[in-house]
Tab-separated table of C-alpha atoms and ligand atoms in Angstrom:
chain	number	residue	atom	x	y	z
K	27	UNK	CA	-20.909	-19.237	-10.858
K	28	UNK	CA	-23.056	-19.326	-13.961
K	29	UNK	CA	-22.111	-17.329	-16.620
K	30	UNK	CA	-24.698	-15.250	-19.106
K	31	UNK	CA	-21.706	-13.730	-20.939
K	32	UNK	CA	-20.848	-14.391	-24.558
K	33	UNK	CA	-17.482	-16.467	-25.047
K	34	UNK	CA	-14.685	-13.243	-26.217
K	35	UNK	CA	-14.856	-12.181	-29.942
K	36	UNK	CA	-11.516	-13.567	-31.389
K	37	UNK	CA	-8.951	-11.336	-31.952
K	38	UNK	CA	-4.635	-11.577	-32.729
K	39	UNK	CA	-2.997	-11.441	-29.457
K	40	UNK	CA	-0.223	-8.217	-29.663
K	41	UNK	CA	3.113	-8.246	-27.623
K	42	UNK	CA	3.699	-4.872	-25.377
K	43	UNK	CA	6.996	-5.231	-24.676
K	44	UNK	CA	9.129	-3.760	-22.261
K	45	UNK	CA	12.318	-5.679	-21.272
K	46	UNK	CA	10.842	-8.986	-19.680
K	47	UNK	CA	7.535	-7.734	-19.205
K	48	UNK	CA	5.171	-9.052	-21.992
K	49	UNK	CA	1.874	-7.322	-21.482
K	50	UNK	CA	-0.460	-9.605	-24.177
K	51	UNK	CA	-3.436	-7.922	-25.304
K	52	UNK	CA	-6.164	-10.268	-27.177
K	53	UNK	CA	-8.677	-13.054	-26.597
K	54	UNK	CA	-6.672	-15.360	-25.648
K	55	UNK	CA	-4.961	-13.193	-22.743
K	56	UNK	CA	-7.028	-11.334	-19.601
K	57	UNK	CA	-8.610	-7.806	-20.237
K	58	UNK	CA	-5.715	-5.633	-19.774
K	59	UNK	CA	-6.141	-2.375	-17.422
K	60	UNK	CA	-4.535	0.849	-19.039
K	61	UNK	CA	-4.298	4.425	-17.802
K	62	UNK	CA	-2.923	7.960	-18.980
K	63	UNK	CA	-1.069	10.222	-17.360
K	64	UNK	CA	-2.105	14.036	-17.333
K	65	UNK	CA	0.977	16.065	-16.689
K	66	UNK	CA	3.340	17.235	-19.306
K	67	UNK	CA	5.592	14.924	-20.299
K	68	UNK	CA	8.249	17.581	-20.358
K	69	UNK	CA	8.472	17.387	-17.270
K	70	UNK	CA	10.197	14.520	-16.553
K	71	UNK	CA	10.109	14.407	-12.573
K	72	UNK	CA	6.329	14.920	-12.223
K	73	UNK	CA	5.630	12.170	-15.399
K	74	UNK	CA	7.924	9.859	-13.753
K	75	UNK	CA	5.883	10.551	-10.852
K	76	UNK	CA	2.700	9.778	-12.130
K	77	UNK	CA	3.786	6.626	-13.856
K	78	UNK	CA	4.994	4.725	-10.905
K	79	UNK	CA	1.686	5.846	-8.779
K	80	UNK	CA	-0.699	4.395	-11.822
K	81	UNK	CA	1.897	1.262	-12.134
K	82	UNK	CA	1.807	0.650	-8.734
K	83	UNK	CA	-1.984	0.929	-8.959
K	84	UNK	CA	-2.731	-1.684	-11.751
K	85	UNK	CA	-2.300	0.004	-14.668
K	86	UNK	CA	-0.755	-2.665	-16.919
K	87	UNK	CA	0.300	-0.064	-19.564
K	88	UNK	CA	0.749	3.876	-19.023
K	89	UNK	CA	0.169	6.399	-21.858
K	90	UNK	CA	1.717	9.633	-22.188
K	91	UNK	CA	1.119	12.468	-24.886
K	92	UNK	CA	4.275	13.165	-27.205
K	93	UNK	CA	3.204	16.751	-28.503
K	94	UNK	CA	6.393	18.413	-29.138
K	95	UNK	CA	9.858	17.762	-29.569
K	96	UNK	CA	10.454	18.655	-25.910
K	97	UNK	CA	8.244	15.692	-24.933
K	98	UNK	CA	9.760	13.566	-27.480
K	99	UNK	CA	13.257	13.802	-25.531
K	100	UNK	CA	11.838	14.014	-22.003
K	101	UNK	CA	10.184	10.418	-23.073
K	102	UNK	CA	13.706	9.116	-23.334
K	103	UNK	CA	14.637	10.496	-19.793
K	104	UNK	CA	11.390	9.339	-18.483
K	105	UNK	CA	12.404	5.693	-19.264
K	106	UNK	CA	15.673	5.871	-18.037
K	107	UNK	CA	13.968	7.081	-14.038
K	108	UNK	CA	11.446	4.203	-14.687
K	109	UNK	CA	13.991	2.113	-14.933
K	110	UNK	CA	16.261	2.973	-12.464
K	111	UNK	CA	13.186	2.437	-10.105
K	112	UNK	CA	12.864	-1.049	-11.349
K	113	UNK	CA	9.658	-0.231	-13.163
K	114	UNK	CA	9.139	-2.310	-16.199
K	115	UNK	CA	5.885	-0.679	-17.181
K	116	UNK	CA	5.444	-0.505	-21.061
K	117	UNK	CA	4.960	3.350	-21.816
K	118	UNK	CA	2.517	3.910	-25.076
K	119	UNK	CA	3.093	7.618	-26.975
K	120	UNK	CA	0.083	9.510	-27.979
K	121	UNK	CA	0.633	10.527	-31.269
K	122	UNK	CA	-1.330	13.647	-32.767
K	123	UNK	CA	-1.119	15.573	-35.764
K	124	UNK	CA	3.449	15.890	-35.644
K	125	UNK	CA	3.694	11.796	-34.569
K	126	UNK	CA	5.573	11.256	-37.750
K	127	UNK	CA	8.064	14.083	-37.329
K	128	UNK	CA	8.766	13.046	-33.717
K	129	UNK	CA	9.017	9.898	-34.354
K	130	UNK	CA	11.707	10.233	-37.365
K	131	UNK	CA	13.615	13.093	-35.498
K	132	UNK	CA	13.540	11.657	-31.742
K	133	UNK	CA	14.878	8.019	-32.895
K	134	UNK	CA	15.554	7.615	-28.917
K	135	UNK	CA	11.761	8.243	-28.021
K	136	UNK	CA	10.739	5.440	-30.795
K	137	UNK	CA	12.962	3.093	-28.830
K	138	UNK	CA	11.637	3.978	-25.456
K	139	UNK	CA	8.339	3.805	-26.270
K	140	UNK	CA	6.536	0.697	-26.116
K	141	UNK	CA	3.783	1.306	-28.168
K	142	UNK	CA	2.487	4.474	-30.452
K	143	UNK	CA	-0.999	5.754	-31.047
K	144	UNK	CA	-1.952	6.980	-34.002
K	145	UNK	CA	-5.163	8.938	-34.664
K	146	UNK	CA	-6.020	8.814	-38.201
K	147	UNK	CA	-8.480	11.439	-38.096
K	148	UNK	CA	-5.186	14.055	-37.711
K	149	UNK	CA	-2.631	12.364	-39.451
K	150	UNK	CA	-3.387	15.270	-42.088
K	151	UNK	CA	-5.275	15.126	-45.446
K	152	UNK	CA	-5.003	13.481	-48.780
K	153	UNK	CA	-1.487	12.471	-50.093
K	154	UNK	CA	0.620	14.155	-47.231
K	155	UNK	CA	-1.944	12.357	-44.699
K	156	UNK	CA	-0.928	8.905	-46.546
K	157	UNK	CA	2.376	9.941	-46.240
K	158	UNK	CA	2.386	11.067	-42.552
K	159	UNK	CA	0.560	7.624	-41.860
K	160	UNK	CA	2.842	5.263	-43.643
K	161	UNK	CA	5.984	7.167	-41.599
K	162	UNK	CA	4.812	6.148	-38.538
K	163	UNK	CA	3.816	2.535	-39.506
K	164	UNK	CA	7.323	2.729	-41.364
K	165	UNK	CA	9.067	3.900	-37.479
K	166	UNK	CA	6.769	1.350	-35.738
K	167	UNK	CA	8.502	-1.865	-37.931
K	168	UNK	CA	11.732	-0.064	-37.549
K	169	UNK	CA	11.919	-0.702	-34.040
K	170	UNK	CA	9.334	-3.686	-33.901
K	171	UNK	CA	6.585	-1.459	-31.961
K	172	UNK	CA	2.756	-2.637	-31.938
K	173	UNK	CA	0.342	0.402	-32.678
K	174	UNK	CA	-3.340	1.046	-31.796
K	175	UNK	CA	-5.104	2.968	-34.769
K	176	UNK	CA	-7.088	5.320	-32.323
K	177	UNK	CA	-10.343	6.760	-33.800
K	178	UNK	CA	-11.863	9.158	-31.672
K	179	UNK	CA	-15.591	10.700	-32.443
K	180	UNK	CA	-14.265	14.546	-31.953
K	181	UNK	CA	-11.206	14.336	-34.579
K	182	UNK	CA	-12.931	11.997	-37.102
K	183	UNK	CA	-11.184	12.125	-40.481
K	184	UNK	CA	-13.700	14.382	-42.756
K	185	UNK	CA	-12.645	12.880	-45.921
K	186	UNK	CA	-14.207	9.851	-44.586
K	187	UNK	CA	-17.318	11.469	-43.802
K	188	UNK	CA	-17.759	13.849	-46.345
K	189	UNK	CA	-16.899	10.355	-49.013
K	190	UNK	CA	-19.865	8.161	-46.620
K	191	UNK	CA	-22.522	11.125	-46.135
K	192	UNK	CA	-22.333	11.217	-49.970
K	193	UNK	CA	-23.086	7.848	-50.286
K	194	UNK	CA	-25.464	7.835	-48.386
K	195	UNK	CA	-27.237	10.728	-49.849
K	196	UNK	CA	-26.974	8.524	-52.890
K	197	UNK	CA	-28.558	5.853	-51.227
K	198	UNK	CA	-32.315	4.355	-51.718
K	199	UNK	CA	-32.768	4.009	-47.327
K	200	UNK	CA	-30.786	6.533	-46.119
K	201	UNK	CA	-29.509	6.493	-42.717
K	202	UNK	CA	-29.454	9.237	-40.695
K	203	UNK	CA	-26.251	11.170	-40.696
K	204	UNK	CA	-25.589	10.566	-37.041
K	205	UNK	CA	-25.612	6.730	-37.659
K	206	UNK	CA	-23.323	7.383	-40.730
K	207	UNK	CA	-20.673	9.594	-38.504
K	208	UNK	CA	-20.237	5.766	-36.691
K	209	UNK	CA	-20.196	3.986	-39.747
K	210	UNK	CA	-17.668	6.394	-40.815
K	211	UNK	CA	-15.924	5.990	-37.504
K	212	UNK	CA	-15.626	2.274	-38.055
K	213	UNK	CA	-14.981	2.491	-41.353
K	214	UNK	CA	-11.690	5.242	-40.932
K	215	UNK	CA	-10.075	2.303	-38.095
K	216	UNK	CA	-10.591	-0.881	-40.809
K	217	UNK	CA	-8.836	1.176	-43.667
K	218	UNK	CA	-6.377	2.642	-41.922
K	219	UNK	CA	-6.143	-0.989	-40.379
K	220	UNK	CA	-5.350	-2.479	-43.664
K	221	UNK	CA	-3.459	0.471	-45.005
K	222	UNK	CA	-1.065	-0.138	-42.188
K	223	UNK	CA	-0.956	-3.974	-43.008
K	224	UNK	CA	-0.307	-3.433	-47.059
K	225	UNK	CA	2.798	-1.048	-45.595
K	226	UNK	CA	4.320	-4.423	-43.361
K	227	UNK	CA	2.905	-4.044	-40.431
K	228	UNK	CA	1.009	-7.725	-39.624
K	229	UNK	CA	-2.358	-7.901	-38.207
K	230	UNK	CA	-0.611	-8.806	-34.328
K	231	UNK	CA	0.907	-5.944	-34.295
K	232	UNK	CA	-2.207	-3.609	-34.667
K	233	UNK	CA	-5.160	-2.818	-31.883
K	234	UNK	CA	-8.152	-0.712	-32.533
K	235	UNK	CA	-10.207	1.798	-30.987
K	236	UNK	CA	-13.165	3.900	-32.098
K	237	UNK	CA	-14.156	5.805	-29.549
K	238	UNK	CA	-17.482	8.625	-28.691
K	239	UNK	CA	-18.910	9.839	-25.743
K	240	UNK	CA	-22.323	9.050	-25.833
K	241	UNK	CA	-23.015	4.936	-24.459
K	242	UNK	CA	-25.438	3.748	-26.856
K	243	UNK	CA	-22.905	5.014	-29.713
K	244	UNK	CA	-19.908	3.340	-28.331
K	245	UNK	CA	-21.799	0.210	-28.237
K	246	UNK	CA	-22.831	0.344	-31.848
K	247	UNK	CA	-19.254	1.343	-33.258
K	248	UNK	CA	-17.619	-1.470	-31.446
K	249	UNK	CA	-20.542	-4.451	-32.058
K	250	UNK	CA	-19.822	-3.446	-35.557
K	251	UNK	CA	-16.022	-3.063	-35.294
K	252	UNK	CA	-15.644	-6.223	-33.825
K	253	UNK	CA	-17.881	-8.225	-36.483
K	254	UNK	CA	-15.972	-6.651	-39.198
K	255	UNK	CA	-12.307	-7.904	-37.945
K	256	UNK	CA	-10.191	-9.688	-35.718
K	257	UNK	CA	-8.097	-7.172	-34.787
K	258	UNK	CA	-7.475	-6.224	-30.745
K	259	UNK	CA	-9.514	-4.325	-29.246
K	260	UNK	CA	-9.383	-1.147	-26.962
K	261	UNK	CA	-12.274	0.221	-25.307
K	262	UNK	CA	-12.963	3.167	-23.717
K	263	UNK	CA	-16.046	5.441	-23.416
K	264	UNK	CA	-14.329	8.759	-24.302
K	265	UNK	CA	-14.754	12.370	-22.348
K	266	UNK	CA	-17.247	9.897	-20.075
K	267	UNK	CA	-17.469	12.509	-17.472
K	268	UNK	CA	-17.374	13.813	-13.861
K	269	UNK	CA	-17.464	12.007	-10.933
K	270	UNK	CA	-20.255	9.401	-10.627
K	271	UNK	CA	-21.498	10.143	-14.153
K	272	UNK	CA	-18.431	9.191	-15.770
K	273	UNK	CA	-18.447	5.773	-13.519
K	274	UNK	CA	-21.556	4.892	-14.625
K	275	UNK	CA	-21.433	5.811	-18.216
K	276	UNK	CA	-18.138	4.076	-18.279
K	277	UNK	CA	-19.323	1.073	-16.440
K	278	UNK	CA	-22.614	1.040	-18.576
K	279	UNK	CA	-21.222	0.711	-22.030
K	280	UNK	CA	-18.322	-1.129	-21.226
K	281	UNK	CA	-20.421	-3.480	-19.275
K	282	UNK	CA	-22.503	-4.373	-22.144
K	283	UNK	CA	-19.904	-5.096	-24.791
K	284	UNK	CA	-17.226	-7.248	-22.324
K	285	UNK	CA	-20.883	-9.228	-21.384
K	286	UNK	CA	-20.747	-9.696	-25.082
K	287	UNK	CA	-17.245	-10.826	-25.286
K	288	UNK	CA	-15.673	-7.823	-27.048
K	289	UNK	CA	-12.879	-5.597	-25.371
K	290	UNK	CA	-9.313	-6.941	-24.943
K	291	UNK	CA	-8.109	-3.949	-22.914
K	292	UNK	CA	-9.940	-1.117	-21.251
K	293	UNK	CA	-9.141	2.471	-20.060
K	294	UNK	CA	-11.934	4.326	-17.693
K	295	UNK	CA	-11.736	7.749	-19.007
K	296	UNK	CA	-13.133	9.837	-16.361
K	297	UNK	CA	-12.700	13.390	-14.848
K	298	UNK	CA	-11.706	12.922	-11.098
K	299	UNK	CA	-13.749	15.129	-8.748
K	300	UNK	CA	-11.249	17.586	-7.362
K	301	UNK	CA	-9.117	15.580	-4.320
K	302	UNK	CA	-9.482	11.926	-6.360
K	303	UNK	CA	-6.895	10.058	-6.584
K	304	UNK	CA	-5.058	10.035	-10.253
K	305	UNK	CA	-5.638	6.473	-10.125
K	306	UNK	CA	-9.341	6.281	-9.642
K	307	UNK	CA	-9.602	5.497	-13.128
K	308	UNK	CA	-7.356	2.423	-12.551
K	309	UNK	CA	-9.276	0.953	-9.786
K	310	UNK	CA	-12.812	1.639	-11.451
K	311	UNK	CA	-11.682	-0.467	-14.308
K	312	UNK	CA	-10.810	-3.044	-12.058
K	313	UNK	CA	-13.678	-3.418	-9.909
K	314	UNK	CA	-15.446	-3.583	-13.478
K	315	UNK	CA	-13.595	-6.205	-14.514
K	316	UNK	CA	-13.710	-8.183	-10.818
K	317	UNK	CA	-17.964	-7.647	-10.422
K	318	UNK	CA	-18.270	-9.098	-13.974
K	319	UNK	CA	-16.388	-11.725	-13.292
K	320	UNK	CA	-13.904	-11.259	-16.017
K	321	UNK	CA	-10.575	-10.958	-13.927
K	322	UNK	CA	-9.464	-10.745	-9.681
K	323	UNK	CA	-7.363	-8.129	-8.571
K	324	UNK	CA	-8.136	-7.550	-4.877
K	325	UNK	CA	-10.983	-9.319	-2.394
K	326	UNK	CA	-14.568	-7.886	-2.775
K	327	UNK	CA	-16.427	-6.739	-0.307
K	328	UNK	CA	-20.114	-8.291	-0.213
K	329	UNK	CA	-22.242	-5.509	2.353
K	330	UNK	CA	-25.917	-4.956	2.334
K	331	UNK	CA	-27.220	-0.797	2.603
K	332	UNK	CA	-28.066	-0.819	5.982
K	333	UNK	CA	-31.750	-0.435	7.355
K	334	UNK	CA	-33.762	0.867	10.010
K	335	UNK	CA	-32.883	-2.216	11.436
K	336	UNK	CA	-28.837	-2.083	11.712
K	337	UNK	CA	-27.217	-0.033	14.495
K	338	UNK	CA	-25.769	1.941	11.199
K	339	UNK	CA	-23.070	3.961	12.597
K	340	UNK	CA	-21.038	0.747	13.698
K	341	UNK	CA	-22.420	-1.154	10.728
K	342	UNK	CA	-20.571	1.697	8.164
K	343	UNK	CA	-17.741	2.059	9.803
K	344	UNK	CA	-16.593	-1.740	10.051
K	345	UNK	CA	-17.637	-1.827	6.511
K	346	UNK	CA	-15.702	0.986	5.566
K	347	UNK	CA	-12.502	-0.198	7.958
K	348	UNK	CA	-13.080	-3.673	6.025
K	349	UNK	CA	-12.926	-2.082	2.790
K	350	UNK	CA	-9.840	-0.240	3.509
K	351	UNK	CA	-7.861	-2.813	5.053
K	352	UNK	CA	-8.492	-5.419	2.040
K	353	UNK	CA	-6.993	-2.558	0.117
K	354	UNK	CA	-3.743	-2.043	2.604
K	355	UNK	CA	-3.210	-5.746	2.633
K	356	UNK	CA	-3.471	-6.567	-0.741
K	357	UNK	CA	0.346	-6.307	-1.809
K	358	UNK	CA	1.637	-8.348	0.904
K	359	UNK	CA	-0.892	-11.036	0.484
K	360	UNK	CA	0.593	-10.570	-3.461
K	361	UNK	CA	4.253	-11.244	-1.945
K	362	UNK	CA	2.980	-14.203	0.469
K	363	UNK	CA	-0.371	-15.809	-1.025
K	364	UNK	CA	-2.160	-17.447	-4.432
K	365	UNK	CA	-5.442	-16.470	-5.510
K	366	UNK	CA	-6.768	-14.576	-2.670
K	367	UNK	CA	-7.708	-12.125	-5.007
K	368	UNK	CA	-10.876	-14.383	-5.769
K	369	UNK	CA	-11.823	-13.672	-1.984
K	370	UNK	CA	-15.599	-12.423	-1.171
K	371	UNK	CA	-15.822	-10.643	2.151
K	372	UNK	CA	-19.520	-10.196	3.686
K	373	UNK	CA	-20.105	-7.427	6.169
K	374	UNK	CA	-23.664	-7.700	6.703
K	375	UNK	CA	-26.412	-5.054	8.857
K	376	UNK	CA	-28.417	-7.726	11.090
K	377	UNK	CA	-29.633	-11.383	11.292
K	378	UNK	CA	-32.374	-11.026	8.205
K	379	UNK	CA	-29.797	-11.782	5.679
K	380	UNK	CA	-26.509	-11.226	7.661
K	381	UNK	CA	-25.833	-14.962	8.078
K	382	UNK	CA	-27.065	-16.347	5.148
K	383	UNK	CA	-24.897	-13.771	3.192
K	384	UNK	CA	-21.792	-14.354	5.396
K	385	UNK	CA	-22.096	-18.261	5.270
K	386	UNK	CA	-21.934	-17.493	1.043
K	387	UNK	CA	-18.772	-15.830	1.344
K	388	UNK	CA	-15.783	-17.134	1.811
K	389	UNK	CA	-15.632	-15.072	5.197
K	390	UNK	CA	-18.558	-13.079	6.603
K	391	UNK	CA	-19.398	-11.060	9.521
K	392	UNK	CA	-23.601	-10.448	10.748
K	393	UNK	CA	-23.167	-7.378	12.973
K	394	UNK	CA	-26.049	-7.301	15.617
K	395	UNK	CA	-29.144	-5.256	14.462
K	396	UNK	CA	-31.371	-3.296	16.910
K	397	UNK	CA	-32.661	-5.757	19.536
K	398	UNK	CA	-30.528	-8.173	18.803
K	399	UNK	CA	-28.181	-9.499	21.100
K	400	UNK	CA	-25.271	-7.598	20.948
K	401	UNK	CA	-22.909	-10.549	19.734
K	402	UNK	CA	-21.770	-10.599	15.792
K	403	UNK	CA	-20.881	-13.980	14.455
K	404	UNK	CA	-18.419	-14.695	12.122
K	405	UNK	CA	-18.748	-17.128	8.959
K	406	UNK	CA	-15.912	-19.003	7.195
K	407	UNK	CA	-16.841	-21.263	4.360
K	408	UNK	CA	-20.104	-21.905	5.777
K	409	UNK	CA	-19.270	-22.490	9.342
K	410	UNK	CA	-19.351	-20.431	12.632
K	411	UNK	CA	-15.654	-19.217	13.599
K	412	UNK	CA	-16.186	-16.933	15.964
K	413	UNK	CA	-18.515	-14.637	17.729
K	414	UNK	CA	-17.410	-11.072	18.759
K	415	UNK	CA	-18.515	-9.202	21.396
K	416	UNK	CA	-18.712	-5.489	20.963
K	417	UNK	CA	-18.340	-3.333	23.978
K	418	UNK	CA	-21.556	-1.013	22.957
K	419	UNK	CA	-21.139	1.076	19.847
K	420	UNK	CA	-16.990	0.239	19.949
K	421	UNK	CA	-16.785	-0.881	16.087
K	422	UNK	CA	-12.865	-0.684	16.614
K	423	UNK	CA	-12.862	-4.168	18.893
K	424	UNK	CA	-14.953	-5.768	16.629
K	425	UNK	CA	-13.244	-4.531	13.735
K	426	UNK	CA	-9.867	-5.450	15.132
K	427	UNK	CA	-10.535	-8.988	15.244
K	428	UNK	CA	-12.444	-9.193	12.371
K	429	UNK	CA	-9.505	-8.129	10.634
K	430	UNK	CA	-7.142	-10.820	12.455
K	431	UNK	CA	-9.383	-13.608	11.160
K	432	UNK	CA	-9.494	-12.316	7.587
K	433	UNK	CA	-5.821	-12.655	7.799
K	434	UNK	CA	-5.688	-15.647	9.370
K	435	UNK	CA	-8.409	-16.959	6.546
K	436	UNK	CA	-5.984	-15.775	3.627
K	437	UNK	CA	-2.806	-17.120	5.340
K	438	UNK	CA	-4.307	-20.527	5.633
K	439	UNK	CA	-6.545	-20.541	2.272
K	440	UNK	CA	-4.079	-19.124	-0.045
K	441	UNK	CA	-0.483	-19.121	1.396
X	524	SF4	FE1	-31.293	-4.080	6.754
X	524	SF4	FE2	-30.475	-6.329	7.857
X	524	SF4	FE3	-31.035	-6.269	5.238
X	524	SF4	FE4	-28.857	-5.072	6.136
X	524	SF4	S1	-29.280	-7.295	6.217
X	524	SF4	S2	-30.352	-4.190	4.736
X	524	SF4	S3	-29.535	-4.318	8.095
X	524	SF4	S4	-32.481	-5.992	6.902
């Protein structure tokens, strides 16, 4: 396939450790896939919960906010259930304005913890912020953690601000102060970047993030974060959202910069519509990551819209059915098979562009349009398998079997 992408921005590759499980994070390793949970960590049963379900889902590392000394503790616990269900996932603590008291008084949670985040903007101000800021970094070589200096758009430090607004006031081509709230956003991350590195911490051990809601604005903080240091990158689009919105905004800006070569792991920040899944987020940043290119998690599915053309009812459901039982299959064709996560999987309306399509996959179905006789051939590599005959509007028969030879394809492609 030809690539139009930029090679990666180079950046230190940091160790997430948990037990055997080395989750890399920089240029040299694939875009990891990271996910938060959203119930209270204190309570352990329902965090536990949610780990294993976002694990289990792709999510490479799981974050979980440490807000009080009750989460601290229940982090500890948390660990000990993950591991008693053989789950080696590396937890990361969100760390907000108490991260250095927790920290230094729940010794146990700095253990458990993988990872800590650290948001600059709320460390607190002046001397005591310095202080609060060089306790954490002081915890995190303690017990040899990596930390991700998190900037975030809504809790930007105001010393920063106020100091860069000045200068620019000062300045003979002013910007305007919107641009200069990035600059500023960019500029917090890098100091508190090298603040962190004149305590001990090296420059392997620390990811950043800057992140704002709006797309063009994320793309501008990290094009200019990412020319300014080698440090790993996180990227998310923050508060992207409901729903579809929050897909595309997501997909959108994060799009853009990975096409440019900078991101080295990625959360999808969105709201779920009410009934989502929790780990919608997960399997967004996936497929972004598969359609780009960029990494393979599960077979695509390549399907046209449907027309005036398609009998649509039959054509949507075998699509659908397709869909889902790529999904259903996909962890015992992880147990049993190599590389079948590269797989493209055409289910395609009518003859106008349903062969060519499915002879371009690696497996491909042309369902009969309106008129057509009512036989759907099936493609592998190129070549005619199979025809199916339907009886009528039945999309169960056909789907059956169109099932049995993706199977068949994967077991004697990739096994
Ligand atoms: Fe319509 Fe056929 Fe094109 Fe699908 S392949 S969109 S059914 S013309």
């Amino acid at each position: 396939m030809m690539t139009v992408f930029q090679p990666r921005h180079q950046t230190h590759t940091v160790h997430v450790r948990y037990g055997e499980n080395d989750v890399t994070i920089g240029s040299q390793c694939p875009i990891r896939v990271q996910s938060m949970t959203n119930t209270a960590t204190a309570d352990v049963q329902a965090t536990v919960s949610q780990v294993m379900t976002l694990a289990e889902a792709g999510s490479e590392l799981v974050r979980l906010t440490v807000n009080t000394p009750q989460a601290a503790r229940a982090v500890v616990q948390i660990r000990e259930k993950l591991d008693q269900l053989g789950s080696d996932v590396p937890l990361v603590g969100d760390f907000h304005y108490n991260g250095h008291k927790l920290l230094t008084e729940v010794g146990e949670c700095a253990q458990a913890l993988s990872k800590y985040r650290i948001n600059p903007g709320n460390v607190g101000r002046g001397e005591r912020g310095m202080e609060n800021f060089a306790r954490m970094i002081e915890v995190a070589l303690q017990y040899d953690k990596p930390v991700r200096i998190g900037v975030n758009g809504g809790s930007l430090d105001p010393q920063i601000l106020a100091r860069m607004l000045e200068e620019n006031r000062a300045s003979a081509d002013p910007e305007p102060p919107s641009t200069v709230q990035l600059h500023a956003m960019v500029a917090s991350a890098l100091e508190s970047a090298a603040a962190a590195e004149k305590i001990g911490l090296p420059a392997d051990r620390i990811i950043l993030s800057a992140k704002v809601s709006a797309v063009q604005d994320l793309v501008a903080v990290y094009r200019e974060l990412a020319s300014a240091s080698h440090y790993a990158l996180h990227l998310g689009l923050t508060e992207a959202g409901i729903g579809t919105k929050g897909v595309v905004a997501s997909a959108a800006s994060m799009g853009l910069l990975l096409a440019e070569g900078i991101g080295d792991t990625i959360r999808v920040s969105i709201t779920p519509m009410p009934g989502a899944a929790r780990t919608e987020e997960v399997r967004v940043a996936q497929e972004l990551l598969q359609t780009m290119g960029l990494r393979a998690f599960s077979p695509l599915v390549v399907s046209c819209p449907g027309c005036g053309r398609t009998t649509s009812a039959l054509f949507q459901q075998l699509a659908a059915q397709t869909q889902r039982y790529l999904v259903e299959m996909t962890p015992r064709w992880r147990a049993d098979c190599e590389g079948f996560e590269n797989m493209l999987v055409a289910v395609m309306g009518c003859v106008v562009n349903g062969p060519g399509e499915s002879k371009h996959a690696n497996i491909g179905i042309s369902l009969p349009g309106n008129g057509e006789s009512p036989v759907a051939p099936v493609f592998a590599d190129g070549e005619k398998i199979a025809s199916i005959k339907g009886e009528g509007e039945n999309a169960d028969l056909i789907a059956e079997r169109f099932k049995e030879l993706i199977n068949e394809y994967v077991y004697s492609h990739y096994s």
